[in-house]
Amino acid sequence: MAIPRILVVGSINQDIIFYGPQGDAMSVNGCLVFDSFDEFQGGKGANQAIAAAKLGAYSSLVGAVGDDPAGKGMIKTLADEGVETTFVSAIKGVKTGLSAIFNMRKGGYVGTNVLGANSLISTAMVENALAAEKFDMVLMQLEMPLETVYGTYSAARKHSIPVVLDAGPAKHIPLERLEGIFMISPNEAEAYALTGIDVADESGVRKAAEYLYEHTSCTYAVMKLGPRGAYLFDGQDGEMFPAVDKPCVDTTGAGDTFTTAMMIKLCEGGSISEAIQYGNAAAALCISKKGGLVSIPSRKEADDLYDQITKEAEL
């Protein structure tokens, strides 16, 4: 079996993650008070590129960092984890991106981002990567200039490469410029931002998925629904795939891990149903540990859990 070749286009950040009493934040005189915090390396692009490498793919990242210690550390970490960093630019005079993540009750979180060098990721960088190497799929997110998102899609289409949009962070964008995209995959907050439809119940999930399909003509809309699992819509039928039951410690990076694992399974010839189930398994392992990059499972870990739940489903 050929090794999947994944090009990730997206953000590289420093992550500061705050933890409150029993995972919740307390407000004292208008201030949010937390018990503790951790510092990690992250960013949706970096998370996804490392996830792809750890899950057995050839992984290359188009991104940007500052000429600061955080940026140098990120490039080293990416390379150490097996990510090709040829197309990661260290840009003088800017700071590496920063994310502050506030872990709330029941495993949810609120985040804020400072783009920093991520604001300088350009379509030209993506075109250079696509001209230099062959890829099976391209994965992108919204933690970079919107014109680069559209430019990435356009450039990949010229090379007939399927594109997946992991639609985070939550924001409303013109979907029509993504006409014909292979997959769009938002979480609950992102789905609401894109469609204006509440996805609190399965009826809302279906309506939001239909909206995404109607406005992009995507092949698949895959909704990431946290502890509820994932929902697939292919233009005709919808199906819910329950989450894998694992204790939730920290949801950071879980969506990135899910999407990347799903893509790898598809590149290896798996069906969309198998791919979503594999993504659920990988995400379940991710939420069982603290942090972003450090919580991404290995290929063996993901395969073992996927095989286990597949066998249990057959009984």
CSV table of C-alpha atoms in Angstrom, one decimal:
chain,number,residue,atom,x,y,z
A,1,MET,CA,0.0,0.0,0.0
A,2,ALA,CA,1.4,3.4,-1.0
A,3,ILE,CA,2.0,5.8,1.9
A,4,PRO,CA,-0.6,8.7,1.8
A,5,ARG,CA,0.9,12.0,0.9
A,6,ILE,CA,-0.8,14.9,2.7
A,7,LEU,CA,-0.1,18.6,2.3
A,8,VAL,CA,-1.3,20.6,5.2
A,9,VAL,CA,-1.7,24.4,4.8
A,10,GLY,CA,-2.2,26.3,8.0
A,11,SER,CA,-1.3,27.8,11.3
A,12,ILE,CA,1.6,27.3,13.7
A,13,ASN,CA,1.1,28.6,17.2
A,14,GLN,CA,2.3,28.7,20.7
A,15,ASP,CA,-0.6,27.3,22.9
A,16,ILE,CA,-1.3,28.4,26.4
A,17,ILE,CA,-4.0,26.2,28.0
A,18,PHE,CA,-5.8,27.3,31.2
A,19,TYR,CA,-7.5,24.8,33.5
A,20,GLY,CA,-10.2,25.8,36.1
A,21,PRO,CA,-11.7,24.0,39.1
A,22,GLN,CA,-12.9,20.7,37.7
A,23,GLY,CA,-12.4,22.0,34.2
A,24,ASP,CA,-14.6,25.1,34.7
A,25,ALA,CA,-13.7,28.8,34.9
A,26,MET,CA,-14.9,30.9,37.8
A,27,SER,CA,-15.6,34.6,37.5
A,28,VAL,CA,-14.4,36.8,40.4
A,29,ASN,CA,-15.2,40.5,40.1
A,30,GLY,CA,-15.3,40.3,36.4
A,31,CYS,CA,-12.2,38.3,36.0
A,32,LEU,CA,-11.8,34.6,35.0
A,33,VAL,CA,-9.9,32.7,37.6
A,34,PHE,CA,-8.2,29.4,36.7
A,35,ASP,CA,-6.3,26.9,38.8
A,36,SER,CA,-3.4,26.2,36.5
A,37,PHE,CA,-2.1,26.5,33.0
A,38,ASP,CA,0.2,24.6,30.6
A,39,GLU,CA,2.2,25.8,27.6
A,40,PHE,CA,2.4,23.7,24.5
A,41,GLN,CA,3.3,24.0,20.8
A,42,GLY,CA,0.3,23.9,18.5
A,43,GLY,CA,-1.8,25.6,15.9
A,44,LYS,CA,-4.3,23.7,13.7
A,45,GLY,CA,-1.8,23.4,10.8
A,46,ALA,CA,1.0,22.1,13.0
A,47,ASN,CA,-1.4,19.7,14.9
A,48,GLN,CA,-2.7,18.3,11.6
A,49,ALA,CA,0.7,18.0,10.0
A,50,ILE,CA,2.1,16.1,13.1
A,51,ALA,CA,-1.1,14.0,13.3
A,52,ALA,CA,-0.5,13.0,9.6
A,53,ALA,CA,3.1,12.0,10.3
A,54,LYS,CA,2.3,10.1,13.5
A,55,LEU,CA,-0.6,8.3,11.8
A,56,GLY,CA,1.7,7.0,9.0
A,57,ALA,CA,1.4,9.5,6.2
A,58,TYR,CA,4.1,11.5,4.4
A,59,SER,CA,3.3,14.9,5.8
A,60,SER,CA,4.4,18.3,4.5
A,61,LEU,CA,3.3,21.7,6.0
A,62,VAL,CA,3.0,25.1,4.3
A,63,GLY,CA,3.1,27.7,7.1
A,64,ALA,CA,4.9,30.6,8.7
A,65,VAL,CA,6.6,31.3,12.0
A,66,GLY,CA,8.4,34.4,13.4
A,67,ASP,CA,12.1,34.7,13.7
A,68,ASP,CA,11.7,34.2,17.5
A,69,PRO,CA,12.6,31.3,19.8
A,70,ALA,CA,9.0,30.0,19.6
A,71,GLY,CA,9.2,29.8,15.8
A,72,LYS,CA,12.6,28.1,15.8
A,73,GLY,CA,11.3,25.6,18.4
A,74,MET,CA,8.3,24.8,16.3
A,75,ILE,CA,10.3,24.1,13.2
A,76,LYS,CA,12.5,21.7,15.2
A,77,THR,CA,9.5,20.0,16.7
A,78,LEU,CA,7.8,19.5,13.4
A,79,ALA,CA,11.0,18.1,11.8
A,80,ASP,CA,11.6,15.8,14.9
A,81,GLU,CA,8.0,14.5,14.5
A,82,GLY,CA,8.6,13.6,10.9
A,83,VAL,CA,7.0,16.6,9.1
A,84,GLU,CA,8.6,17.9,6.0
A,85,THR,CA,9.3,21.6,6.8
A,86,THR,CA,10.7,22.8,3.5
A,87,PHE,CA,7.7,25.0,3.0
A,88,VAL,CA,7.6,26.5,6.5
A,89,SER,CA,8.8,30.1,6.3
A,90,ALA,CA,10.6,31.9,9.2
A,91,ILE,CA,9.7,35.5,8.6
A,92,LYS,CA,11.8,38.3,10.1
A,93,GLY,CA,10.2,41.1,12.2
A,94,VAL,CA,7.0,39.2,13.2
A,95,LYS,CA,6.0,37.0,16.1
A,96,THR,CA,4.9,33.4,15.9
A,97,GLY,CA,1.2,33.0,16.3
A,98,LEU,CA,-0.4,32.5,19.7
A,99,SER,CA,-3.5,30.7,21.0
A,100,ALA,CA,-5.0,31.0,24.5
A,101,ILE,CA,-7.3,28.1,25.2
A,102,PHE,CA,-9.7,28.2,28.3
A,103,ASN,CA,-10.9,24.7,29.2
A,104,MET,CA,-14.5,24.9,30.4
A,105,ARG,CA,-17.0,22.5,31.9
A,106,LYS,CA,-17.6,19.1,30.3
A,107,GLY,CA,-14.5,19.1,28.2
A,108,GLY,CA,-15.4,22.1,26.0
A,109,TYR,CA,-13.2,25.1,25.6
A,110,VAL,CA,-13.1,28.8,24.5
A,111,GLY,CA,-10.1,29.9,22.5
A,112,THR,CA,-8.6,33.2,21.2
A,113,ASN,CA,-6.0,33.5,18.5
A,114,VAL,CA,-3.3,36.0,17.6
A,115,LEU,CA,-2.4,35.3,14.0
A,116,GLY,CA,1.2,36.7,14.0
A,117,ALA,CA,3.2,35.1,11.2
A,118,ASN,CA,0.2,33.0,10.2
A,119,SER,CA,-1.2,36.2,8.6
A,120,LEU,CA,1.5,36.0,6.1
A,121,ILE,CA,0.8,32.5,4.7
A,122,SER,CA,0.2,33.1,1.0
A,123,THR,CA,-1.2,31.3,-2.0
A,124,ALA,CA,2.3,31.6,-3.6
A,125,MET,CA,3.7,29.4,-0.8
A,126,VAL,CA,1.1,26.8,-1.6
A,127,GLU,CA,1.7,26.9,-5.3
A,128,ASN,CA,5.4,26.4,-4.7
A,129,ALA,CA,4.7,23.3,-2.7
A,130,LEU,CA,2.3,21.8,-5.2
A,131,ALA,CA,4.7,22.5,-8.0
A,132,ALA,CA,7.6,20.8,-6.1
A,133,GLU,CA,5.9,17.6,-5.0
A,134,LYS,CA,2.9,15.3,-5.6
A,135,PHE,CA,0.2,15.0,-3.0
A,136,ASP,CA,-2.9,12.8,-2.6
A,137,MET,CA,-4.9,15.3,-0.5
A,138,VAL,CA,-4.7,18.9,0.8
A,139,LEU,CA,-5.9,19.9,4.2
A,140,MET,CA,-6.5,23.5,5.2
A,141,GLN,CA,-8.2,25.5,8.0
A,142,LEU,CA,-9.2,29.1,8.7
A,143,GLU,CA,-6.4,30.3,10.9
A,144,MET,CA,-4.8,32.1,8.0
A,145,PRO,CA,-5.9,34.8,5.5
A,146,LEU,CA,-9.2,34.0,3.9
A,147,GLU,CA,-7.8,34.7,0.4
A,148,THR,CA,-5.1,32.1,1.1
A,149,VAL,CA,-7.9,29.6,1.9
A,150,TYR,CA,-9.5,30.2,-1.4
A,151,GLY,CA,-6.2,30.4,-3.2
A,152,THR,CA,-5.2,27.0,-1.7
A,153,TYR,CA,-8.4,25.5,-3.0
A,154,SER,CA,-7.9,27.0,-6.5
A,155,ALA,CA,-4.3,25.9,-6.7
A,156,ALA,CA,-5.1,22.3,-5.6
A,157,ARG,CA,-7.9,22.0,-8.1
A,158,LYS,CA,-5.5,22.9,-10.9
A,159,HIS,CA,-3.5,19.8,-9.8
A,160,SER,CA,-6.7,17.7,-9.5
A,161,ILE,CA,-6.0,17.2,-5.8
A,162,PRO,CA,-9.0,16.7,-3.4
A,163,VAL,CA,-9.2,19.4,-0.7
A,164,VAL,CA,-10.6,19.1,2.8
A,165,LEU,CA,-11.5,22.2,4.8
A,166,ASP,CA,-11.4,21.7,8.5
A,167,ALA,CA,-13.5,24.8,9.1
A,168,GLY,CA,-12.0,26.2,12.3
A,169,PRO,CA,-11.8,28.6,14.0
A,170,ALA,CA,-15.5,29.5,13.9
A,171,LYS,CA,-16.2,32.3,11.4
A,172,HIS,CA,-18.7,33.1,8.6
A,173,ILE,CA,-17.2,32.9,5.2
A,174,PRO,CA,-18.6,33.0,1.6
A,175,LEU,CA,-19.0,29.3,0.8
A,176,GLU,CA,-19.7,29.7,-2.9
A,177,ARG,CA,-16.0,30.2,-3.6
A,178,LEU,CA,-15.5,26.6,-2.4
A,179,GLU,CA,-17.8,25.2,-5.1
A,180,GLY,CA,-16.9,21.5,-5.7
A,181,ILE,CA,-14.7,21.0,-2.7
A,182,PHE,CA,-14.2,17.4,-1.6
A,183,MET,CA,-15.1,17.8,2.1
A,184,ILE,CA,-16.0,20.5,4.6
A,185,SER,CA,-15.8,19.5,8.2
A,186,PRO,CA,-16.9,21.9,11.0
A,187,ASN,CA,-17.5,21.3,14.6
A,188,GLU,CA,-20.7,22.5,16.3
A,189,ALA,CA,-19.6,26.2,16.8
A,190,GLU,CA,-18.1,26.3,13.3
A,191,ALA,CA,-21.2,24.8,11.7
A,192,TYR,CA,-23.4,27.5,13.4
A,193,ALA,CA,-21.0,30.3,12.2
A,194,LEU,CA,-21.1,29.0,8.6
A,195,THR,CA,-24.8,28.3,8.4
A,196,GLY,CA,-26.6,30.1,11.2
A,197,ILE,CA,-28.3,26.8,12.1
A,198,ASP,CA,-28.2,25.5,15.6
A,199,VAL,CA,-26.9,21.9,15.6
A,200,ALA,CA,-28.1,21.0,19.2
A,201,ASP,CA,-30.2,18.1,17.9
A,202,GLU,CA,-30.0,15.8,14.9
A,203,SER,CA,-32.6,17.7,13.0
A,204,GLY,CA,-30.4,20.8,13.2
A,205,VAL,CA,-27.3,18.8,12.3
A,206,ARG,CA,-29.0,17.5,9.2
A,207,LYS,CA,-30.2,21.0,8.2
A,208,ALA,CA,-26.7,22.5,8.6
A,209,ALA,CA,-25.1,19.7,6.6
A,210,GLU,CA,-27.7,20.2,3.8
A,211,TYR,CA,-26.9,23.9,3.9
A,212,LEU,CA,-23.2,23.2,3.5
A,213,TYR,CA,-23.8,20.8,0.6
A,214,GLU,CA,-26.2,23.2,-1.1
A,215,HIS,CA,-23.7,26.1,-0.9
A,216,THR,CA,-20.5,24.2,-1.9
A,217,SER,CA,-21.7,21.1,-3.8
A,218,CYS,CA,-19.1,19.3,-1.7
A,219,THR,CA,-18.7,15.5,-2.0
A,220,TYR,CA,-19.1,15.1,1.8
A,221,ALA,CA,-20.1,17.3,4.7
A,222,VAL,CA,-18.8,15.8,8.0
A,223,MET,CA,-19.9,17.4,11.2
A,224,LYS,CA,-17.7,17.0,14.3
A,225,LEU,CA,-20.1,16.8,17.3
A,226,GLY,CA,-17.8,16.2,20.2
A,227,PRO,CA,-19.2,13.5,22.6
A,228,ARG,CA,-22.1,12.9,20.2
A,229,GLY,CA,-19.7,11.7,17.5
A,230,ALA,CA,-19.7,12.7,13.8
A,231,TYR,CA,-22.4,13.1,11.2
A,232,LEU,CA,-21.9,12.4,7.5
A,233,PHE,CA,-24.0,13.9,4.7
A,234,ASP,CA,-23.3,13.0,1.1
A,235,GLY,CA,-26.0,15.0,-0.7
A,236,GLN,CA,-28.7,12.4,-0.2
A,237,ASP,CA,-28.3,10.4,3.0
A,238,GLY,CA,-27.2,11.3,6.5
A,239,GLU,CA,-25.7,9.1,9.1
A,240,MET,CA,-24.5,9.6,12.7
A,241,PHE,CA,-21.4,7.8,13.9
A,242,PRO,CA,-21.3,7.6,17.7
A,243,ALA,CA,-18.1,8.8,19.5
A,244,VAL,CA,-15.8,6.2,21.0
A,245,ASP,CA,-16.2,6.2,24.8
A,246,LYS,CA,-13.0,7.5,26.4
A,247,PRO,CA,-12.5,9.7,29.5
A,248,CYS,CA,-12.2,13.3,28.4
A,249,VAL,CA,-9.1,15.1,29.9
A,250,ASP,CA,-8.6,17.8,27.2
A,251,THR,CA,-10.2,18.3,23.8
A,252,THR,CA,-7.3,20.4,22.4
A,253,GLY,CA,-6.3,19.0,19.0
A,254,ALA,CA,-9.1,16.3,18.9
A,255,GLY,CA,-10.8,17.8,15.8
A,256,ASP,CA,-7.5,18.1,14.0
A,257,THR,CA,-6.7,14.5,14.8
A,258,PHE,CA,-10.1,13.3,13.7
A,259,THR,CA,-10.0,15.1,10.3
A,260,THR,CA,-6.4,14.0,9.6
A,261,ALA,CA,-7.0,10.3,10.6
A,262,MET,CA,-10.2,10.3,8.4
A,263,MET,CA,-8.2,11.6,5.4
A,264,ILE,CA,-5.5,9.0,5.8
A,265,LYS,CA,-8.0,6.2,5.9
A,266,LEU,CA,-9.6,7.5,2.7
A,267,CYS,CA,-6.2,7.8,1.0
A,268,GLU,CA,-5.5,4.2,1.9
A,269,GLY,CA,-8.7,3.1,0.1
A,270,GLY,CA,-11.1,3.0,3.1
A,271,SER,CA,-14.8,3.9,2.7
A,272,ILE,CA,-16.1,7.1,4.0
A,273,SER,CA,-17.8,5.2,6.8
A,274,GLU,CA,-14.6,3.4,7.8
A,275,ALA,CA,-12.7,6.7,7.6
A,276,ILE,CA,-15.1,8.4,10.0
A,277,GLN,CA,-14.9,5.5,12.5
A,278,TYR,CA,-11.1,5.6,12.3
A,279,GLY,CA,-11.2,9.4,12.9
A,280,ASN,CA,-13.5,8.8,15.9
A,281,ALA,CA,-11.0,6.3,17.4
A,282,ALA,CA,-8.0,8.6,16.9
A,283,ALA,CA,-9.9,11.6,18.4
A,284,ALA,CA,-10.9,9.5,21.4
A,285,LEU,CA,-7.3,8.8,22.1
A,286,CYS,CA,-6.4,12.5,21.7
A,287,ILE,CA,-8.9,13.7,24.3
A,288,SER,CA,-7.6,11.2,26.9
A,289,LYS,CA,-4.4,13.3,27.4
A,290,LYS,CA,-3.6,16.9,28.1
A,291,GLY,CA,-2.2,19.2,25.4
A,292,GLY,CA,-2.4,19.5,21.6
A,293,LEU,CA,0.6,18.0,19.8
A,294,VAL,CA,1.6,15.7,22.7
A,295,SER,CA,-1.9,14.1,22.8
A,296,ILE,CA,-2.0,13.0,19.2
A,297,PRO,CA,-1.9,9.2,19.0
A,298,SER,CA,0.5,7.0,17.1
A,299,ARG,CA,-0.5,4.9,14.2
A,300,LYS,CA,-0.4,1.7,16.3
A,301,GLU,CA,-2.5,3.2,19.0
A,302,ALA,CA,-5.1,4.4,16.5
A,303,ASP,CA,-5.1,1.1,14.7
A,304,ASP,CA,-5.4,-1.0,17.9
A,305,LEU,CA,-8.4,1.0,19.1
A,306,TYR,CA,-10.1,1.0,15.7
A,307,ASP,CA,-9.6,-2.7,15.3
A,308,GLN,CA,-11.1,-3.2,18.8
A,309,ILE,CA,-14.2,-1.2,18.2
A,310,THR,CA,-14.7,-2.8,14.7
A,311,LYS,CA,-14.5,-6.3,16.2
A,312,GLU,CA,-17.0,-5.3,19.0
A,313,ALA,CA,-19.4,-3.9,16.4
A,314,GLU,CA,-19.3,-7.3,14.6
A,315,LEU,CA,-20.3,-9.3,17.7
